[in-house]
mmCIF file of N, CA and C in Angstrom:
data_model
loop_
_atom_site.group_PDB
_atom_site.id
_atom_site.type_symbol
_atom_site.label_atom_id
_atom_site.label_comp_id
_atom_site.label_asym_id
_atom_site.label_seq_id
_atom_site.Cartn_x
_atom_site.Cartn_y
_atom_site.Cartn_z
ATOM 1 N N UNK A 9 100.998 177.957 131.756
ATOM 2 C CA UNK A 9 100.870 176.857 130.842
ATOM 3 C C UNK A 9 99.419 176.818 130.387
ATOM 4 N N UNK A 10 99.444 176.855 129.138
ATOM 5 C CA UNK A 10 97.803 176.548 128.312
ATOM 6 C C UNK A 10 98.028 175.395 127.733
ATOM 7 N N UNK A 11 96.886 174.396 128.061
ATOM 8 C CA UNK A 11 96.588 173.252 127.424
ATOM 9 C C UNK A 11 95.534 173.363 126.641
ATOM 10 N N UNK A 12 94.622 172.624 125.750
ATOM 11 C CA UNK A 12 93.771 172.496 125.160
ATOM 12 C C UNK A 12 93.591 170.616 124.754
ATOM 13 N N UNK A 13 92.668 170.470 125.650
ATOM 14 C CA UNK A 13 91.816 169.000 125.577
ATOM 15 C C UNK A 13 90.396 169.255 124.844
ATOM 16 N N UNK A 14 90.893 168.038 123.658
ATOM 17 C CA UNK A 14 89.566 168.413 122.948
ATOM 18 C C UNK A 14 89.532 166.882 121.870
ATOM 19 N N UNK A 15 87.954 166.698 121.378
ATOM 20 C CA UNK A 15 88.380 165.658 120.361
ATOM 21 C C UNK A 15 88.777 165.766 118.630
ATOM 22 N N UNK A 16 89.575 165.253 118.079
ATOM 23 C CA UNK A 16 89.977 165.487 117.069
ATOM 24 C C UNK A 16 88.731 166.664 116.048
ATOM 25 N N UNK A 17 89.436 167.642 115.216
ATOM 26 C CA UNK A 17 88.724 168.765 114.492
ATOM 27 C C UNK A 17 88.234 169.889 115.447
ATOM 28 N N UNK A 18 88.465 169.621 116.673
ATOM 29 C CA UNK A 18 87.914 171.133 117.643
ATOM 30 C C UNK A 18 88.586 171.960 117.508
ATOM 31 N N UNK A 19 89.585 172.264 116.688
ATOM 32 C CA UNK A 19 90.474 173.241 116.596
ATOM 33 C C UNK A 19 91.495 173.180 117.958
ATOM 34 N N UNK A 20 92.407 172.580 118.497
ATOM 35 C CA UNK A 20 93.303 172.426 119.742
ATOM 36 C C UNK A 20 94.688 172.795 118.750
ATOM 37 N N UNK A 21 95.227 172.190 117.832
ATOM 38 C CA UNK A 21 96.651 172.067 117.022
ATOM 39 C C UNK A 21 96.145 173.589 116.294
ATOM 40 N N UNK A 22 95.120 173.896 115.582
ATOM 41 C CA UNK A 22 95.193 175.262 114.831
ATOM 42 C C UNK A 22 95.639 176.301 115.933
ATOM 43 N N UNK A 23 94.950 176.423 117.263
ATOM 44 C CA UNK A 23 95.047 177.248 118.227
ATOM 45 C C UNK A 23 96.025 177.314 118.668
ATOM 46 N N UNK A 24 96.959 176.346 118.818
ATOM 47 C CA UNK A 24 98.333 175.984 119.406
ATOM 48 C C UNK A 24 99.107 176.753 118.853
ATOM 49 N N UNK A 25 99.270 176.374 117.688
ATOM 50 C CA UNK A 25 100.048 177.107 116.596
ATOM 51 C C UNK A 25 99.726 178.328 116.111
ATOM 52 N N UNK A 26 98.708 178.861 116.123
ATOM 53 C CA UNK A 26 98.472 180.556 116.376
ATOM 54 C C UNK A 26 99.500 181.326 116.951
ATOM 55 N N UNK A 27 99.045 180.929 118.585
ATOM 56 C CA UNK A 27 99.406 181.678 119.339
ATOM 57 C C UNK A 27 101.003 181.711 119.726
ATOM 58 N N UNK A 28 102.135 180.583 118.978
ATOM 59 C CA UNK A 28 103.726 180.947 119.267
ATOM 60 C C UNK A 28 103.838 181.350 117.888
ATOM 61 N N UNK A 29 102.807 181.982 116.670
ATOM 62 C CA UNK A 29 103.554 182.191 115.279
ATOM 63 C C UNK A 29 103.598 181.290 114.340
ATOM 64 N N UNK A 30 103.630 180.105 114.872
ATOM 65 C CA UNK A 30 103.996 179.017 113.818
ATOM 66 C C UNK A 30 103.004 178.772 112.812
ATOM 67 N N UNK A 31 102.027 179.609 112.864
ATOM 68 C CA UNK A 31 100.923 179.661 112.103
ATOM 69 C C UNK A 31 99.842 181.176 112.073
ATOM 70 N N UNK A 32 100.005 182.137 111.123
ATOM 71 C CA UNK A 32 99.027 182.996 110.724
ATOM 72 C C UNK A 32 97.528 182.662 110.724
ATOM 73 N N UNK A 33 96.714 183.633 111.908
ATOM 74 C CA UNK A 33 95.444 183.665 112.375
ATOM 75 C C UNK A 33 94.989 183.942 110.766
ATOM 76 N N UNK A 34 93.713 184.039 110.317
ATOM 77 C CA UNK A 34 93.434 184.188 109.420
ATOM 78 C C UNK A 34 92.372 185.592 109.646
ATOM 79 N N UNK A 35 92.230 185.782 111.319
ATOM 80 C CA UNK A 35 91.310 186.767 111.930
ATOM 81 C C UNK A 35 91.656 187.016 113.464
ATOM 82 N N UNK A 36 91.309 187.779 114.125
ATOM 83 C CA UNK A 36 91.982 188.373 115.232
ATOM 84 C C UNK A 36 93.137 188.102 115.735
ATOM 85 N N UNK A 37 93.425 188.030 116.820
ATOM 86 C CA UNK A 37 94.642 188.475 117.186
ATOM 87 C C UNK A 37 94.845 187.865 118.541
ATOM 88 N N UNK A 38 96.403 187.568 118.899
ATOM 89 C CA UNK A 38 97.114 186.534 120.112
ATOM 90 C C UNK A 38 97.124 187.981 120.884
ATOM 91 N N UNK A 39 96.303 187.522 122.237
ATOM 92 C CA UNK A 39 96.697 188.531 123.325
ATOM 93 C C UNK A 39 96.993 187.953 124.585
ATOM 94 N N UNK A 40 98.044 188.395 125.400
ATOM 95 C CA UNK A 40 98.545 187.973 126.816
ATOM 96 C C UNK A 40 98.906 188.708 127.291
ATOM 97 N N UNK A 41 98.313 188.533 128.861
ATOM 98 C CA UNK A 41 98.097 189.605 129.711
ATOM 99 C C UNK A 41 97.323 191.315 129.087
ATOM 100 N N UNK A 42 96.368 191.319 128.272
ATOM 101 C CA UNK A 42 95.757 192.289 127.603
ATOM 102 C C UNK A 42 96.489 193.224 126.723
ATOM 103 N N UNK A 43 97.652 192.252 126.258
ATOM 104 C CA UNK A 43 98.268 193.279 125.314
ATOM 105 C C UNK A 43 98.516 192.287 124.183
ATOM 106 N N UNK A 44 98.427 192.560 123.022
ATOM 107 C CA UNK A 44 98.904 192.183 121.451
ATOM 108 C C UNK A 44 100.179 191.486 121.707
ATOM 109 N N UNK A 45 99.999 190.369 121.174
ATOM 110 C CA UNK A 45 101.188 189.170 121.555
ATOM 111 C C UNK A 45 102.637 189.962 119.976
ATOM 112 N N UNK A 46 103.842 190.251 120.665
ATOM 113 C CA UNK A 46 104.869 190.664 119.771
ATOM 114 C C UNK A 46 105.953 189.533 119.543
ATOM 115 N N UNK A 47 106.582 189.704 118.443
ATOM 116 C CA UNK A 47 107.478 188.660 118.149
ATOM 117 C C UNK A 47 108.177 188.020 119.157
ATOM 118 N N UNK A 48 108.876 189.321 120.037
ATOM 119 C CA UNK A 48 109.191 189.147 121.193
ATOM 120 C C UNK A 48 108.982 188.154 122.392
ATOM 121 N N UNK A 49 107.764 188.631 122.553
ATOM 122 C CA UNK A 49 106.700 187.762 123.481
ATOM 123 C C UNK A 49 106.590 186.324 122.990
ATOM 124 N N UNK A 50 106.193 185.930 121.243
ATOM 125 C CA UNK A 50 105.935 184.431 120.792
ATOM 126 C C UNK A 50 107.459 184.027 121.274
ATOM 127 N N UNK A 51 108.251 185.015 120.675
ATOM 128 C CA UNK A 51 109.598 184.010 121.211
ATOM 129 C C UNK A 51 109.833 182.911 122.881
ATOM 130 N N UNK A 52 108.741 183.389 123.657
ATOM 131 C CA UNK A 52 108.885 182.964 124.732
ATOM 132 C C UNK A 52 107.868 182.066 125.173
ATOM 133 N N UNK A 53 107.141 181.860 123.938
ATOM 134 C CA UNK A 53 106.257 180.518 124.013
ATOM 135 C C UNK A 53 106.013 179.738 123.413
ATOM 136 N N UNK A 54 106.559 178.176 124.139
ATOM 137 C CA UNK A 54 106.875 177.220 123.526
ATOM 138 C C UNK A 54 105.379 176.404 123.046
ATOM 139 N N UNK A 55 105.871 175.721 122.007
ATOM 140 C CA UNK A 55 104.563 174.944 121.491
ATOM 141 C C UNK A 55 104.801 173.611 121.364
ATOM 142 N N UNK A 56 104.095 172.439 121.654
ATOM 143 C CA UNK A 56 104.422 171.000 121.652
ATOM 144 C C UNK A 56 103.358 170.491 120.704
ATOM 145 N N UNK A 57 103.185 170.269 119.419
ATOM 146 C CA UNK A 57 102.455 169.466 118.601
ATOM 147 C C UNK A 57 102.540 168.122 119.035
ATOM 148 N N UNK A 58 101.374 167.468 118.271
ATOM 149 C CA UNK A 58 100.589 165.925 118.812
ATOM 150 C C UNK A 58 102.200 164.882 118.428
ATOM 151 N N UNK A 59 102.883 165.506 117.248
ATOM 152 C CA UNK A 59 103.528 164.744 116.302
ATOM 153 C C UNK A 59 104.911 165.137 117.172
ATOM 154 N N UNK A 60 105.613 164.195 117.404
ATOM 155 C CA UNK A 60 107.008 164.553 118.166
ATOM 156 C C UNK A 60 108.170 165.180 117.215
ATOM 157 N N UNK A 61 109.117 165.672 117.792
ATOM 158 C CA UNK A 61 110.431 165.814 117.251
ATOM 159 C C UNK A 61 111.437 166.071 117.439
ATOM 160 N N UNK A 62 111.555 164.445 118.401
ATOM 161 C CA UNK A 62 112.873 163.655 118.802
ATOM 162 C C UNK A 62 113.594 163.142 118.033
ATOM 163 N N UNK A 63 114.517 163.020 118.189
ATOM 164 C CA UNK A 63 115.595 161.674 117.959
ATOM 165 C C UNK A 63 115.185 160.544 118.219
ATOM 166 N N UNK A 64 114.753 159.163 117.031
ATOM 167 C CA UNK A 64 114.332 157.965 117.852
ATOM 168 C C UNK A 64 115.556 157.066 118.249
ATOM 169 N N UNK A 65 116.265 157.237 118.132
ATOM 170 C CA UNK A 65 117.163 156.588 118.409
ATOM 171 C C UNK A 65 118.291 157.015 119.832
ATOM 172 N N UNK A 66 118.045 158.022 119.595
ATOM 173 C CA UNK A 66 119.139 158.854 120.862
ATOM 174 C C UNK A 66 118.239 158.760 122.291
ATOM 175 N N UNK A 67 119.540 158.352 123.155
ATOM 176 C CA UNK A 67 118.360 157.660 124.697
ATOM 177 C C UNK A 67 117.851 158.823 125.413
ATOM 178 N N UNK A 68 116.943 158.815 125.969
ATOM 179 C CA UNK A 68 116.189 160.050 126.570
ATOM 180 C C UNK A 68 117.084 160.755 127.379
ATOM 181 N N UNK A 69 117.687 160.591 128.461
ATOM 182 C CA UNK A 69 118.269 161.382 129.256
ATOM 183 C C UNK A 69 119.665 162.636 128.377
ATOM 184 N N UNK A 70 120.128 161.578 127.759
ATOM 185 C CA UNK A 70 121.012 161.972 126.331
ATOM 186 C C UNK A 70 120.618 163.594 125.910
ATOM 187 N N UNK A 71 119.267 162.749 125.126
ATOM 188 C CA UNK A 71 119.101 163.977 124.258
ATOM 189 C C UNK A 71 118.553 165.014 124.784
ATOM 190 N N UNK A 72 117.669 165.392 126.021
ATOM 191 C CA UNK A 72 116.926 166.350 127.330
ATOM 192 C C UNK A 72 118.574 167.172 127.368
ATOM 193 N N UNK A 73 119.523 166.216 127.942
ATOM 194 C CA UNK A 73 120.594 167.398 128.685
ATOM 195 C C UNK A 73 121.090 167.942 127.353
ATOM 196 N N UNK A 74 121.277 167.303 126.367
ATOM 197 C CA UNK A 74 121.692 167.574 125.100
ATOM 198 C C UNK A 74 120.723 169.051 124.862
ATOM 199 N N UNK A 75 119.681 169.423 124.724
ATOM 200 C CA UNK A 75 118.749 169.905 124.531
ATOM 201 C C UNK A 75 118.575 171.391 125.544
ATOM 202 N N UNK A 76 118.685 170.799 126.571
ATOM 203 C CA UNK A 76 119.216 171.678 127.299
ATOM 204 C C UNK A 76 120.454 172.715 127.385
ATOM 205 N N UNK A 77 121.473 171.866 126.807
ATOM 206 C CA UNK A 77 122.434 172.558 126.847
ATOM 207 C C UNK A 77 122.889 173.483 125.452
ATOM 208 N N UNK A 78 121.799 172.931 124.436
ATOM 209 C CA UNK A 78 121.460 174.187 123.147
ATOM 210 C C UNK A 78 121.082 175.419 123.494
ATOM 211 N N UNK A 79 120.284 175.265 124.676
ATOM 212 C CA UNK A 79 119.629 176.572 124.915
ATOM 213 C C UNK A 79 119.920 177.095 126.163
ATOM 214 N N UNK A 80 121.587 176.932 126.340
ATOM 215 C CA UNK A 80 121.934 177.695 127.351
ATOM 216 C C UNK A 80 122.067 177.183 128.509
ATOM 217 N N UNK A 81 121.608 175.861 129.368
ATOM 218 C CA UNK A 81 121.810 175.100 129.978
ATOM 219 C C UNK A 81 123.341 174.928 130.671
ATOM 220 N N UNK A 82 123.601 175.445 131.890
ATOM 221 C CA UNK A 82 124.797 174.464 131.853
ATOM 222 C C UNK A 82 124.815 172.789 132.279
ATOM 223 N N UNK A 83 125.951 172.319 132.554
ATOM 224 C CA UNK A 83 125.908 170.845 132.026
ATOM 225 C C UNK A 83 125.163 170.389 133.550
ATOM 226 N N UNK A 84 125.860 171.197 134.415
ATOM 227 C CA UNK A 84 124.809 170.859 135.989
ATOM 228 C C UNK A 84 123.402 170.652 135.749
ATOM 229 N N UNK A 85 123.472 172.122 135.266
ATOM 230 C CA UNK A 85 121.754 172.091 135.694
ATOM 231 C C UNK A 85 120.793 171.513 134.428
ATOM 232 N N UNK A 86 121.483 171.192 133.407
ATOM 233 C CA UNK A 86 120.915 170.783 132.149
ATOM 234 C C UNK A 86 120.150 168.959 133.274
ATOM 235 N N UNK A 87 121.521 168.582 133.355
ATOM 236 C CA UNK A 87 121.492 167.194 134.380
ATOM 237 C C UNK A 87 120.298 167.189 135.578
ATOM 238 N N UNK A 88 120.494 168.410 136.082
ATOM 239 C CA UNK A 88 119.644 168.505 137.597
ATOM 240 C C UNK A 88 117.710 168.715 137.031
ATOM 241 N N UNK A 89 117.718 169.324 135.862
ATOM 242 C CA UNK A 89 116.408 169.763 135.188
ATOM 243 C C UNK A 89 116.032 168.683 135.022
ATOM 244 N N UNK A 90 116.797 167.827 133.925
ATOM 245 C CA UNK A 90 115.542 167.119 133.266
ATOM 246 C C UNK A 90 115.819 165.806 134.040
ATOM 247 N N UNK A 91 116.436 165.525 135.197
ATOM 248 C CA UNK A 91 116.295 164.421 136.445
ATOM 249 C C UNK A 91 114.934 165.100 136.974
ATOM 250 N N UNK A 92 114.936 166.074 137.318
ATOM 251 C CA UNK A 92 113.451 166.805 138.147
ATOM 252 C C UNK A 92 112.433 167.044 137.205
ATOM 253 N N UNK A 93 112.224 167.002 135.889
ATOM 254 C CA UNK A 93 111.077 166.855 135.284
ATOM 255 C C UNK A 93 110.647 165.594 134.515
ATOM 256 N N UNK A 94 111.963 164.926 134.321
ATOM 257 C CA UNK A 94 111.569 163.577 133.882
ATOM 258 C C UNK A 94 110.607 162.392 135.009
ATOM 259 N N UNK A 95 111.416 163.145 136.440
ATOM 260 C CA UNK A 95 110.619 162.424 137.674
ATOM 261 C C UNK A 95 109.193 163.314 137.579
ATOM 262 N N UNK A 96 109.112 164.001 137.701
ATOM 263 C CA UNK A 96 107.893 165.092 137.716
ATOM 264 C C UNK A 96 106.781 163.795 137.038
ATOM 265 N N UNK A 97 106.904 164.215 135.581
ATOM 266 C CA UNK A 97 106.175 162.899 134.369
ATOM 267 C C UNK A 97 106.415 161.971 134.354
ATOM 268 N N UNK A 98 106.744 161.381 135.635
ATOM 269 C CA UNK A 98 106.939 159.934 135.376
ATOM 270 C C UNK A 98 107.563 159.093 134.372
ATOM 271 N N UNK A 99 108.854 159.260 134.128
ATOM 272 C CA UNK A 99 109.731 158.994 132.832
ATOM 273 C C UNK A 99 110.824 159.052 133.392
ATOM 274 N N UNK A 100 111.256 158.904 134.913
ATOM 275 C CA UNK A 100 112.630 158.734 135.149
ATOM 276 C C UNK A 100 113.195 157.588 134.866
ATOM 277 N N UNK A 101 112.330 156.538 134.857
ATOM 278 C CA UNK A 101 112.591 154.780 135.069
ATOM 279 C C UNK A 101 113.126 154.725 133.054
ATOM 280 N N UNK A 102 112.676 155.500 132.611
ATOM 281 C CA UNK A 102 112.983 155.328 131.311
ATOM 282 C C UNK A 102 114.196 156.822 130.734
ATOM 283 N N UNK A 103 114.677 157.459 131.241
ATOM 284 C CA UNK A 103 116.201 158.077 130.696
ATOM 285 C C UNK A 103 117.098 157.090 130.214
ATOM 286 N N UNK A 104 117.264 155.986 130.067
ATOM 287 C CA UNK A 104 118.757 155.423 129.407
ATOM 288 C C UNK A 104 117.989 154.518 128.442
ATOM 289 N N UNK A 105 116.844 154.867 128.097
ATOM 290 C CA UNK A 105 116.109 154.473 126.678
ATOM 291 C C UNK A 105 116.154 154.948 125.519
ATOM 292 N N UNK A 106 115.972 154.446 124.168
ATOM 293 C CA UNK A 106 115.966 155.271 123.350
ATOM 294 C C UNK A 106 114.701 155.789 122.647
ATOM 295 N N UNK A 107 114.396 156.894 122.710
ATOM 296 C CA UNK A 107 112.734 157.560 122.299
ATOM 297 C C UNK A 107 111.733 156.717 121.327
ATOM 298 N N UNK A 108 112.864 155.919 120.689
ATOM 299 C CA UNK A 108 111.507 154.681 120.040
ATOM 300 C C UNK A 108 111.090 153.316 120.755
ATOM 301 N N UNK A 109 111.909 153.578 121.895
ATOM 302 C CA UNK A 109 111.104 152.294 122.786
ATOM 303 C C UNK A 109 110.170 152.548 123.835
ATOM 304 N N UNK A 110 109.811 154.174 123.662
ATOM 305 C CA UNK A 110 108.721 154.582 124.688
ATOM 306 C C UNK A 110 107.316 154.302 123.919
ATOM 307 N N UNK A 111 106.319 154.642 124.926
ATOM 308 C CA UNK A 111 104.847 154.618 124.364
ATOM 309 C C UNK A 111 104.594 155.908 123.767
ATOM 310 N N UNK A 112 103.655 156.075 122.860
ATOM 311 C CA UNK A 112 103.473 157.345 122.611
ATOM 312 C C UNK A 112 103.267 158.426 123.839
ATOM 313 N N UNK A 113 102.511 158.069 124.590
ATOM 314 C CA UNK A 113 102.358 158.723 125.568
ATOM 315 C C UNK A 113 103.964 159.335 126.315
ATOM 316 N N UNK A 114 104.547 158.061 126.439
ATOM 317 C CA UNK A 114 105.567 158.547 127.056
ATOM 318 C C UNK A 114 106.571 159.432 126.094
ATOM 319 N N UNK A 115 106.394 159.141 125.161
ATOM 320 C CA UNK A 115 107.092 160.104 123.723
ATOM 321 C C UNK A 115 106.645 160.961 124.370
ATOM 322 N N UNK A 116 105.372 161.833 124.323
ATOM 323 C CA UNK A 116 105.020 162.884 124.165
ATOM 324 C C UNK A 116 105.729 164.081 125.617
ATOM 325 N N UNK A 117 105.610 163.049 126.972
ATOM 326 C CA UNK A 117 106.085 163.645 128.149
ATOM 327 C C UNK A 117 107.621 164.031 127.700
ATOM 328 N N UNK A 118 108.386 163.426 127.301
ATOM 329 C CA UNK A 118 109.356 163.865 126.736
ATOM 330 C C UNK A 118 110.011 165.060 126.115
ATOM 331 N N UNK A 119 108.965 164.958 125.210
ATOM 332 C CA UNK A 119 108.648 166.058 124.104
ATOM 333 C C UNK A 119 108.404 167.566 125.052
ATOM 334 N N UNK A 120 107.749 167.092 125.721
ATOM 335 C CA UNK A 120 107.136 168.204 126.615
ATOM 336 C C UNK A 120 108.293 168.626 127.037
ATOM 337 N N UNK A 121 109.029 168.019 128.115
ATOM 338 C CA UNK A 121 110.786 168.367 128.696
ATOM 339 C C UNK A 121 111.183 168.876 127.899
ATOM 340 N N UNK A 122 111.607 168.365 126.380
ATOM 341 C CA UNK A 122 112.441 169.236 125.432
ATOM 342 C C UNK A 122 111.633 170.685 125.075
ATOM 343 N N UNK A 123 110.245 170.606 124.979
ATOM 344 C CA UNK A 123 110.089 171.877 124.540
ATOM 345 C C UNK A 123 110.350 173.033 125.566
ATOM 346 N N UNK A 124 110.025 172.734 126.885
ATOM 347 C CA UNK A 124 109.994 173.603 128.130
ATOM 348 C C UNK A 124 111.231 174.601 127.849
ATOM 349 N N UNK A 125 112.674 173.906 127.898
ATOM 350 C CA UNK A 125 113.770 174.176 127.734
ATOM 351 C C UNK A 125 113.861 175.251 126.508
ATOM 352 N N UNK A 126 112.863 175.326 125.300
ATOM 353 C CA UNK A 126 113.492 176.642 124.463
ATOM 354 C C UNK A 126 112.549 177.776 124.988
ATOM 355 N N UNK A 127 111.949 177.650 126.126
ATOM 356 C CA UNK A 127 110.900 178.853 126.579
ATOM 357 C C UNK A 127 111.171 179.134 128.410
ATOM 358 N N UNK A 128 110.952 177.904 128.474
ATOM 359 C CA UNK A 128 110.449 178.234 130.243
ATOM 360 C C UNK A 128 110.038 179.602 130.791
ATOM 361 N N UNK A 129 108.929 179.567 129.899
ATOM 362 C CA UNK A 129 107.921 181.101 130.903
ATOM 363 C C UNK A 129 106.215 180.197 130.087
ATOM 364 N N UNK A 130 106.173 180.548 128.881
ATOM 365 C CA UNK A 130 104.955 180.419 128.686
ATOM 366 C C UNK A 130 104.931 178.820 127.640
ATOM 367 N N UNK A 131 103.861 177.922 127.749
ATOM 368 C CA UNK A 131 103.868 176.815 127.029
ATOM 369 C C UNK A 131 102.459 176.666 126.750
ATOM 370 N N UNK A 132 102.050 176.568 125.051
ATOM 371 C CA UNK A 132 100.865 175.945 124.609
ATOM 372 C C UNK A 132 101.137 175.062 123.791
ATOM 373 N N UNK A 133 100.131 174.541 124.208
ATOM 374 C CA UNK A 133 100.059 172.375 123.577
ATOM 375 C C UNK A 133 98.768 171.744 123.329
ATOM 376 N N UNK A 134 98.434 170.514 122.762
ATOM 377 C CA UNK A 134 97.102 170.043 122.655
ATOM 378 C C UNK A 134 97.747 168.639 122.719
ATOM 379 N N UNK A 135 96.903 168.251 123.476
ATOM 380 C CA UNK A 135 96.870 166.588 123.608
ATOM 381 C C UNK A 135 95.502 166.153 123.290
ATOM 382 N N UNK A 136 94.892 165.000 122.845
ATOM 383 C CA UNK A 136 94.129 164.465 122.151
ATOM 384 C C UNK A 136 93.380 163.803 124.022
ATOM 385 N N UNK A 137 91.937 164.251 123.693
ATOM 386 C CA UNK A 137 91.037 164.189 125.565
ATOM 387 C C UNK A 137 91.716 162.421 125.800
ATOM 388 N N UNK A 138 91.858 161.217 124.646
ATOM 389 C CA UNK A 138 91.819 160.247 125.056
ATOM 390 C C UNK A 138 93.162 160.413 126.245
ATOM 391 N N UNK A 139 93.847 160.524 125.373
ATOM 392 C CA UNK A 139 95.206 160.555 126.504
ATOM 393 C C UNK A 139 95.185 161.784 127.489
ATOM 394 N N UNK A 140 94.578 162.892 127.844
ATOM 395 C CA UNK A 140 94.408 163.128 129.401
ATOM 396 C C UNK A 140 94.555 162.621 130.212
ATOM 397 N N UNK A 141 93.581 161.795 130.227
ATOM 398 C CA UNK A 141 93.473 160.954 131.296
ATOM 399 C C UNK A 141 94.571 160.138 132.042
ATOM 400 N N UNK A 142 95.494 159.716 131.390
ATOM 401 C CA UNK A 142 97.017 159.135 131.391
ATOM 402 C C UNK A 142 98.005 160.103 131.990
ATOM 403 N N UNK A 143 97.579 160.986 132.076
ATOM 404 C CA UNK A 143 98.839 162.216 132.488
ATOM 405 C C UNK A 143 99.150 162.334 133.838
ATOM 406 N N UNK A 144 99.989 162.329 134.470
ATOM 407 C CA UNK A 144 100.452 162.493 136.471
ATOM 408 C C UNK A 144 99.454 163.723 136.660
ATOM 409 N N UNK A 145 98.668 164.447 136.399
ATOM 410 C CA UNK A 145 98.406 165.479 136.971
ATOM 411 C C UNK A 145 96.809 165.253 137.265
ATOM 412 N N UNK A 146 96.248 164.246 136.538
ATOM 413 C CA UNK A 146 94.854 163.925 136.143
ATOM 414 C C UNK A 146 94.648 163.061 137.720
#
């Protein structure tokens, strides 16, 4: 997992988006593990922008197994995942909510769960330094 904490204009969202494709370097080049990052490879790394893209209306636990189960999930373990990462981020107390009654913050942990699920190997993201500090891991 690559994060990037930084304050707004440090380049964190340009870098993000480099390195899964979603955006053309304008100069060198995505490398992991010392080799030239291939389509292949971006395919397997997920990216979480500042800006969400949930469902606000659909309740969290809902849309995670939902989400899960797009990408192959079965319905067990879609269930058993995002119970163990929603507890992980502190967002279990909130699964039978709907994504517009969370805080941004808690939007974003969310966000995070759903993105994990189209990659689970490699994840780059940028969160804004204010909210660091707010995170279970800090």
């Amino acid at each position: 997992m690559f994060g990037f904490v930084g304050s707004n204009g440090a380049g964190r969202t340009t870098t993000t988006r480099i390195a899964p494709g979603v955006l053309a370097a304008e100069a060198g080049e995505v490398r992991r593990d010392g080799s030239p990052v291939t389509l292949k490879t971006r395919s397997r790394i997920g990216h979480m922008p500042e800006e969400r893209g949930l469902y606000p209306r659909m309740r969290v636990g809902e849309q995670l197994e939902y989400l899960a189960r797009l990408h192959g999930l079965s319905r067990t373990d879609a269930a058993r995942t995002t119970r163990e990462w929603t507890g992980r981020l502190g967002v279990d107390g909130r699964v039978g909510d709907e994504v517009q009654r969370l805080s941004l913050g808690d939007q974003q942990r969310v966000q995070f769960v759903a993105g994990w699920y189209t990659t689970r190997r490699s994840w780059c993201w940028t969160i804004p330094s204010r909210v660091w500090t707010r995170w279970p891991w800090t």
